[in-house]
mmCIF file of C-alpha atoms in Angstrom:
data_model
loop_
_atom_site.group_PDB
_atom_site.id
_atom_site.type_symbol
_atom_site.label_atom_id
_atom_site.label_comp_id
_atom_site.label_asym_id
_atom_site.label_seq_id
_atom_site.Cartn_x
_atom_site.Cartn_y
_atom_site.Cartn_z
ATOM 1 C CA MET L 183 -149.171 -30.860 -30.759
ATOM 2 C CA LEU L 184 -147.661 -32.863 -28.142
ATOM 3 C CA SER L 185 -144.133 -31.481 -26.653
ATOM 4 C CA PRO L 186 -141.052 -31.805 -24.109
ATOM 5 C CA ILE L 187 -140.767 -30.002 -21.330
ATOM 6 C CA THR L 188 -137.098 -28.098 -21.596
ATOM 7 C CA PRO L 189 -135.376 -27.414 -18.269
ATOM 8 C CA HIS L 190 -135.293 -23.059 -18.153
ATOM 9 C CA PRO L 191 -132.804 -21.370 -16.140
ATOM 10 C CA ALA L 192 -135.343 -18.724 -14.447
ATOM 11 C CA HIS L 193 -137.828 -19.511 -12.546
ATOM 12 C CA ALA L 194 -141.339 -18.239 -14.220
ATOM 13 C CA ALA L 195 -144.023 -15.823 -12.651
ATOM 14 C CA GLY L 196 -142.406 -15.740 -9.320
ATOM 15 C CA THR L 197 -143.456 -18.938 -7.524
ATOM 16 C CA GLY L 198 -140.590 -19.942 -5.561
ATOM 17 C CA ALA L 199 -139.353 -22.830 -4.232
ATOM 18 C CA SER L 200 -139.805 -25.232 -7.003
ATOM 19 C CA VAL L 201 -141.535 -28.931 -6.839
ATOM 20 C CA ARG L 202 -140.508 -31.745 -8.406
ATOM 21 C CA GLY L 203 -143.047 -33.962 -9.877
ATOM 22 C CA TRP L 204 -143.283 -36.468 -12.864
ATOM 23 C CA VAL L 205 -144.507 -35.302 -16.853
ATOM 24 C CA HIS L 206 -146.053 -37.603 -19.352
ATOM 25 C CA SER L 207 -146.568 -35.088 -21.793
ATOM 26 C CA VAL L 208 -147.845 -31.947 -23.001
ATOM 27 C CA GLU L 209 -150.491 -30.538 -25.662
ATOM 28 C CA THR L 210 -150.017 -27.222 -26.509
ATOM 29 C CA GLY L 211 -153.419 -26.869 -28.582
ATOM 30 C CA GLY L 212 -155.798 -28.576 -26.381
ATOM 31 C CA THR L 213 -159.518 -27.891 -27.469
ATOM 32 C CA VAL L 214 -161.565 -30.551 -25.731
ATOM 33 C CA ASP L 215 -160.434 -29.991 -21.940
ATOM 34 C CA GLY L 216 -161.731 -27.167 -20.718
ATOM 35 C CA PRO L 217 -162.611 -23.487 -22.443
ATOM 36 C CA GLY L 218 -160.810 -22.003 -25.243
ATOM 37 C CA LEU L 219 -157.624 -23.327 -26.582
ATOM 38 C CA ARG L 220 -155.322 -25.357 -23.688
ATOM 39 C CA TYR L 221 -152.191 -25.567 -22.520
ATOM 40 C CA VAL L 222 -152.920 -29.311 -21.633
ATOM 41 C CA LEU L 223 -150.154 -30.806 -18.758
ATOM 42 C CA PHE L 224 -150.224 -34.977 -18.768
ATOM 43 C CA LEU L 225 -148.702 -36.408 -15.303
ATOM 44 C CA ALA L 226 -147.653 -39.488 -14.729
ATOM 45 C CA GLY L 227 -149.216 -41.635 -11.994
ATOM 46 C CA CYS L 228 -152.826 -42.945 -11.266
ATOM 47 C CA PRO L 229 -154.327 -45.643 -8.801
ATOM 48 C CA LEU L 230 -157.430 -46.279 -11.470
ATOM 49 C CA ARG L 231 -157.242 -49.637 -14.073
ATOM 50 C CA CYS L 232 -160.061 -47.898 -16.210
ATOM 51 C CA GLN L 233 -161.296 -51.254 -18.574
ATOM 52 C CA TYR L 234 -161.049 -48.461 -20.918
ATOM 53 C CA CYS L 235 -158.244 -46.079 -20.502
ATOM 54 C CA HIS L 236 -156.679 -44.756 -23.592
ATOM 55 C CA ASN L 237 -153.570 -43.771 -21.748
ATOM 56 C CA PRO L 238 -152.468 -47.226 -20.005
ATOM 57 C CA ASP L 239 -148.933 -45.687 -20.310
ATOM 58 C CA THR L 240 -150.001 -43.197 -17.967
ATOM 59 C CA ARG L 241 -150.143 -45.328 -14.702
ATOM 60 C CA HIS L 242 -147.027 -45.300 -13.198
ATOM 61 C CA MET L 243 -145.092 -42.100 -12.384
ATOM 62 C CA HIS L 244 -141.908 -43.652 -13.801
ATOM 63 C CA ASP L 245 -143.287 -43.564 -16.787
ATOM 64 C CA GLY L 246 -143.339 -39.948 -16.943
ATOM 65 C CA SER L 247 -139.674 -38.151 -16.418
ATOM 66 C CA PRO L 248 -139.221 -35.374 -13.668
ATOM 67 C CA ALA L 249 -139.897 -31.940 -14.359
ATOM 68 C CA GLN L 250 -139.622 -29.147 -12.405
ATOM 69 C CA SER L 251 -142.497 -27.227 -11.445
ATOM 70 C CA SER L 252 -140.699 -23.617 -12.375
ATOM 71 C CA ASP L 253 -140.174 -25.388 -15.723
ATOM 72 C CA VAL L 254 -143.319 -26.171 -16.361
ATOM 73 C CA LEU L 255 -144.354 -22.942 -15.455
ATOM 74 C CA ALA L 256 -141.437 -20.887 -17.069
ATOM 75 C CA ASP L 257 -142.539 -23.031 -20.487
ATOM 76 C CA ILE L 258 -146.280 -22.231 -19.868
ATOM 77 C CA ALA L 259 -145.484 -18.706 -19.931
ATOM 78 C CA THR L 260 -143.980 -18.702 -23.484
ATOM 79 C CA TYR L 261 -147.817 -19.393 -24.153
ATOM 80 C CA ALA L 262 -149.803 -17.310 -22.135
ATOM 81 C CA ASP L 263 -149.932 -14.612 -24.443
ATOM 82 C CA PHE L 264 -151.533 -16.755 -27.055
ATOM 83 C CA LEU L 265 -153.580 -18.310 -24.378
ATOM 84 C CA HIS L 266 -155.095 -15.043 -23.453
ATOM 85 C CA ARG L 267 -156.230 -14.195 -27.170
ATOM 86 C CA ALA L 268 -157.366 -17.850 -27.106
ATOM 87 C CA HIS L 269 -159.734 -17.440 -24.343
ATOM 88 C CA GLY L 270 -157.921 -20.497 -22.919
ATOM 89 C CA GLY L 271 -155.411 -21.176 -20.217
ATOM 90 C CA LEU L 272 -153.694 -24.313 -18.527
ATOM 91 C CA THR L 273 -155.501 -28.234 -17.948
ATOM 92 C CA ILE L 274 -153.604 -30.756 -15.847
ATOM 93 C CA SER L 275 -154.369 -34.410 -16.854
ATOM 94 C CA GLY L 276 -152.867 -37.446 -16.656
ATOM 95 C CA GLY L 277 -153.161 -40.229 -15.320
ATOM 96 C CA GLU L 278 -154.261 -38.354 -12.248
ATOM 97 C CA PRO L 279 -153.315 -35.160 -11.493
ATOM 98 C CA LEU L 280 -154.274 -35.462 -7.918
ATOM 99 C CA VAL L 281 -151.267 -38.083 -7.550
ATOM 100 C CA GLN L 282 -148.850 -35.438 -6.987
ATOM 101 C CA PRO L 283 -150.971 -32.956 -5.544
ATOM 102 C CA GLU L 284 -148.135 -30.994 -4.090
ATOM 103 C CA PHE L 285 -146.611 -30.433 -7.633
ATOM 104 C CA CYS L 286 -150.096 -29.565 -9.374
ATOM 105 C CA ALA L 287 -150.724 -26.701 -6.543
ATOM 106 C CA ALA L 288 -147.337 -25.167 -7.652
ATOM 107 C CA ILE L 289 -148.108 -24.771 -10.739
ATOM 108 C CA TYR L 290 -151.960 -23.596 -10.896
ATOM 109 C CA ARG L 291 -150.373 -21.067 -7.850
ATOM 110 C CA GLY L 292 -147.723 -19.683 -11.199
ATOM 111 C CA ALA L 293 -150.471 -20.102 -13.802
ATOM 112 C CA LYS L 294 -153.311 -17.812 -11.269
ATOM 113 C CA GLN L 295 -149.978 -15.542 -11.224
ATOM 114 C CA LEU L 296 -150.002 -15.382 -14.825
ATOM 115 C CA GLY L 297 -153.416 -14.526 -15.362
ATOM 116 C CA LEU L 298 -154.679 -17.836 -16.964
ATOM 117 C CA HIS L 299 -157.617 -19.574 -16.598
ATOM 118 C CA THR L 300 -157.175 -23.073 -14.748
ATOM 119 C CA ALA L 301 -158.966 -26.407 -14.921
ATOM 120 C CA LEU L 302 -158.276 -29.726 -12.873
ATOM 121 C CA ASP L 303 -159.097 -33.233 -15.249
ATOM 122 C CA THR L 304 -159.746 -35.651 -12.121
ATOM 123 C CA SER L 305 -161.679 -38.868 -11.237
ATOM 124 C CA GLY L 306 -162.139 -37.617 -8.370
ATOM 125 C CA PHE L 307 -160.883 -40.383 -6.631
ATOM 126 C CA LEU L 308 -158.043 -38.596 -5.205
ATOM 127 C CA GLY L 309 -160.177 -36.035 -4.096
ATOM 128 C CA SER L 310 -158.823 -35.621 -0.288
ATOM 129 C CA HIS L 311 -155.516 -34.463 -1.719
ATOM 130 C CA ALA L 312 -156.999 -31.467 -3.012
ATOM 131 C CA ASP L 313 -157.106 -29.265 0.054
ATOM 132 C CA ASP L 314 -158.632 -25.515 0.028
ATOM 133 C CA HIS L 315 -155.171 -24.070 -1.139
ATOM 134 C CA LEU L 316 -154.828 -26.131 -4.018
ATOM 135 C CA LEU L 317 -158.880 -25.842 -5.241
ATOM 136 C CA ALA L 318 -158.650 -21.871 -4.494
ATOM 137 C CA ASP L 319 -156.902 -21.782 -7.689
ATOM 138 C CA VAL L 320 -158.533 -24.161 -9.831
ATOM 139 C CA ASP L 321 -161.633 -22.433 -12.103
ATOM 140 C CA LEU L 322 -163.129 -25.375 -13.426
ATOM 141 C CA VAL L 323 -162.640 -29.464 -12.124
ATOM 142 C CA LEU L 324 -163.237 -31.696 -15.193
ATOM 143 C CA LEU L 325 -164.730 -34.181 -13.261
ATOM 144 C CA ASP L 326 -165.018 -38.218 -14.526
ATOM 145 C CA ILE L 327 -167.689 -39.853 -12.919
ATOM 146 C CA LYS L 328 -167.460 -43.082 -14.514
ATOM 147 C CA ALA L 329 -170.781 -44.988 -13.093
ATOM 148 C CA PHE L 330 -172.990 -44.436 -10.302
ATOM 149 C CA LYS L 331 -173.512 -48.038 -8.767
ATOM 150 C CA GLU L 332 -170.623 -49.204 -6.388
ATOM 151 C CA SER L 333 -170.661 -52.954 -8.064
ATOM 152 C CA THR L 334 -170.325 -50.782 -12.308
ATOM 153 C CA TYR L 335 -167.977 -48.658 -10.731
ATOM 154 C CA ARG L 336 -165.269 -51.077 -9.226
ATOM 155 C CA ALA L 337 -165.820 -53.268 -12.609
ATOM 156 C CA VAL L 338 -165.093 -50.232 -14.545
ATOM 157 C CA THR L 339 -161.982 -49.000 -12.567
ATOM 158 C CA GLY L 340 -161.185 -51.236 -9.685
ATOM 159 C CA VAL L 341 -161.532 -48.875 -6.757
ATOM 160 C CA PRO L 342 -164.493 -47.785 -4.918
ATOM 161 C CA LEU L 343 -167.163 -45.049 -5.848
ATOM 162 C CA ARG L 344 -167.579 -43.122 -2.181
ATOM 163 C CA PRO L 345 -164.241 -41.268 -2.847
ATOM 164 C CA THR L 346 -165.621 -39.198 -6.216
ATOM 165 C CA LEU L 347 -169.288 -38.654 -4.869
ATOM 166 C CA GLU L 348 -167.461 -36.821 -1.858
ATOM 167 C CA PHE L 349 -165.048 -34.900 -4.032
ATOM 168 C CA ALA L 350 -168.447 -33.905 -6.169
ATOM 169 C CA GLU L 351 -170.056 -32.424 -2.807
ATOM 170 C CA ARG L 352 -167.248 -31.002 -1.352
ATOM 171 C CA LEU L 353 -167.047 -28.965 -4.842
ATOM 172 C CA SER L 354 -170.495 -28.066 -4.333
ATOM 173 C CA VAL L 355 -169.766 -26.865 -1.402
ATOM 174 C CA LEU L 356 -167.278 -25.042 -2.402
ATOM 175 C CA ARG L 357 -169.374 -23.451 -5.442
ATOM 176 C CA LYS L 358 -166.483 -25.178 -7.595
ATOM 177 C CA PRO L 359 -167.784 -25.552 -11.536
ATOM 178 C CA ILE L 360 -167.725 -28.830 -13.156
ATOM 179 C CA TRP L 361 -167.870 -29.872 -16.480
ATOM 180 C CA LEU L 362 -169.307 -33.775 -15.689
ATOM 181 C CA ARG L 363 -167.377 -36.364 -17.925
ATOM 182 C CA TYR L 364 -169.396 -39.623 -18.909
ATOM 183 C CA VAL L 365 -168.079 -42.677 -20.393
ATOM 184 C CA LEU L 366 -171.201 -44.497 -22.256
ATOM 185 C CA VAL L 367 -169.291 -47.948 -23.168
ATOM 186 C CA PRO L 368 -172.429 -50.630 -24.343
ATOM 187 C CA GLY L 369 -172.700 -53.565 -21.739
ATOM 188 C CA LEU L 370 -171.084 -51.438 -19.347
ATOM 189 C CA THR L 371 -172.208 -48.510 -18.312
ATOM 190 C CA ASP L 372 -175.178 -47.890 -20.188
ATOM 191 C CA ASN L 373 -177.297 -49.351 -17.426
ATOM 192 C CA LEU L 374 -180.021 -46.284 -18.291
ATOM 193 C CA ASP L 375 -181.693 -46.438 -14.425
ATOM 194 C CA GLU L 376 -177.701 -46.136 -12.775
ATOM 195 C CA ILE L 377 -177.892 -43.383 -15.297
ATOM 196 C CA GLU L 378 -180.939 -41.511 -14.176
ATOM 197 C CA GLY L 379 -179.322 -41.924 -10.593
ATOM 198 C CA LEU L 380 -176.217 -39.923 -11.776
ATOM 199 C CA ALA L 381 -178.314 -37.268 -13.777
ATOM 200 C CA GLU L 382 -180.456 -36.447 -10.598
ATOM 201 C CA PHE L 383 -177.172 -36.290 -8.128
ATOM 202 C CA ALA L 384 -175.066 -34.262 -11.142
ATOM 203 C CA ALA L 385 -178.405 -31.235 -10.920
ATOM 204 C CA GLY L 386 -178.560 -31.585 -6.848
ATOM 205 C CA LEU L 387 -174.566 -30.432 -6.864
ATOM 206 C CA GLU L 388 -175.959 -26.761 -8.929
ATOM 207 C CA VAL L 389 -172.610 -26.474 -9.696
ATOM 208 C CA VAL L 390 -172.609 -28.573 -12.793
ATOM 209 C CA GLU L 391 -171.952 -26.056 -16.001
ATOM 210 C CA ARG L 392 -172.612 -29.554 -18.614
ATOM 211 C CA VAL L 393 -172.193 -33.100 -19.125
ATOM 212 C CA ASP L 394 -170.038 -34.825 -21.819
ATOM 213 C CA VAL L 395 -171.694 -38.343 -22.701
ATOM 214 C CA LEU L 396 -168.739 -39.652 -24.627
ATOM 215 C CA PRO L 397 -168.899 -42.545 -26.625
ATOM 216 C CA PHE L 398 -166.576 -45.512 -26.102
ATOM 217 C CA HIS L 399 -164.194 -45.511 -28.920
ATOM 218 C CA LYS L 400 -160.596 -48.024 -28.995
ATOM 219 C CA MET L 401 -158.098 -45.387 -30.336
ATOM 220 C CA GLY L 402 -155.966 -46.432 -27.249
ATOM 221 C CA GLU L 403 -156.109 -50.064 -27.763
ATOM 222 C CA PHE L 404 -152.738 -50.044 -29.577
ATOM 223 C CA LYS L 405 -151.115 -48.813 -26.342
ATOM 224 C CA TRP L 406 -152.587 -52.557 -24.407
ATOM 225 C CA LYS L 407 -150.851 -54.114 -27.147
ATOM 226 C CA GLN L 408 -147.475 -52.124 -26.683
ATOM 227 C CA LEU L 409 -147.669 -52.814 -23.399
ATOM 228 C CA GLY L 410 -148.517 -56.244 -23.054
ATOM 229 C CA LEU L 411 -151.798 -55.761 -21.106
ATOM 230 C CA PRO L 412 -155.142 -57.623 -22.216
ATOM 231 C CA TYR L 413 -157.734 -55.022 -23.297
ATOM 232 C CA ALA L 414 -161.208 -56.390 -22.047
ATOM 233 C CA LEU L 415 -163.040 -54.599 -24.137
ATOM 234 C CA ALA L 416 -161.597 -55.441 -27.431
ATOM 235 C CA ASN L 417 -164.921 -56.895 -28.808
ATOM 236 C CA THR L 418 -167.068 -54.349 -27.627
ATOM 237 C CA GLU L 419 -167.894 -51.432 -30.093
ATOM 238 C CA PRO L 420 -168.934 -47.893 -30.205
ATOM 239 C CA PRO L 421 -172.188 -47.402 -28.400
ATOM 240 C CA PRO L 422 -175.054 -46.662 -31.529
ATOM 241 C CA PRO L 423 -175.757 -42.843 -32.178
ATOM 242 C CA GLU L 424 -179.694 -43.781 -30.920
ATOM 243 C CA LEU L 425 -178.616 -44.394 -27.547
ATOM 244 C CA THR L 426 -175.637 -41.808 -27.126
ATOM 245 C CA GLU L 427 -178.542 -39.293 -27.794
ATOM 246 C CA ARG L 428 -181.061 -41.330 -25.286
ATOM 247 C CA VAL L 429 -178.457 -41.395 -22.666
ATOM 248 C CA ARG L 430 -177.725 -37.399 -23.139
ATOM 249 C CA GLY L 431 -181.667 -36.663 -23.322
ATOM 250 C CA ILE L 432 -181.758 -38.251 -19.041
ATOM 251 C CA PHE L 433 -179.011 -35.520 -18.384
ATOM 252 C CA ARG L 434 -180.751 -32.829 -20.168
ATOM 253 C CA THR L 435 -184.275 -34.055 -17.967
ATOM 254 C CA GLN L 436 -183.104 -33.245 -14.979
ATOM 255 C CA GLY L 437 -182.218 -29.478 -16.303
ATOM 256 C CA LEU L 438 -178.364 -29.872 -17.271
ATOM 257 C CA LYS L 439 -176.824 -28.641 -20.229
ATOM 258 C CA VAL L 440 -175.253 -31.265 -22.470
ATOM 259 C CA VAL L 441 -172.879 -30.188 -25.036
#
């Protein structure tokens, strides 16, 4: 369920000084953005321009609403007992959360004070914005590696690949668990040689707990139309099940758990 953040009179969880950020929306019963049931905080702002983006309405920070970290944490605190019982926690998503690293850090610190499991859903492109103090309060990184060849990655996202790979390598050094996400788009990200390279890279990190191969869908196409943006994949169909399973098999051959 999506819900707004409403101001609270007091700070939550003893977080100290409040930080201002931009929130797009909140989902209070998320089931796909980390273990258990999640409080999913969607932040506004993203430097990527992914062809298959299903949230193009989060591109700019002003697409969201201003919020104080203290108010966000007070709202999270009202769900904390439920999240504990549901073996869930907090996930910060977007947009791209690392557009707002100070805001993220303040919320993660408060969430850990509430005893919650925390996850960061990111493309990794702005991984250098996440210092070690921020990452110390993150239990899991949901890392979207959208392609494994520079030219393909730029075609998909409009930005270079290397920062994402460097972030993944840093997470490996920190022994930070990763759930790897890969969106399979026919004619765009379905090159099996590239996928084999990504699978080998992921296995070498030794911190990838699972891989989600996500078949392309067009459920967000209506948002592009509402925003008056051209949707390059309007004529692209979802991948056939046999291709999706073949790609999942490539990751499995590297000893990775595929869900």
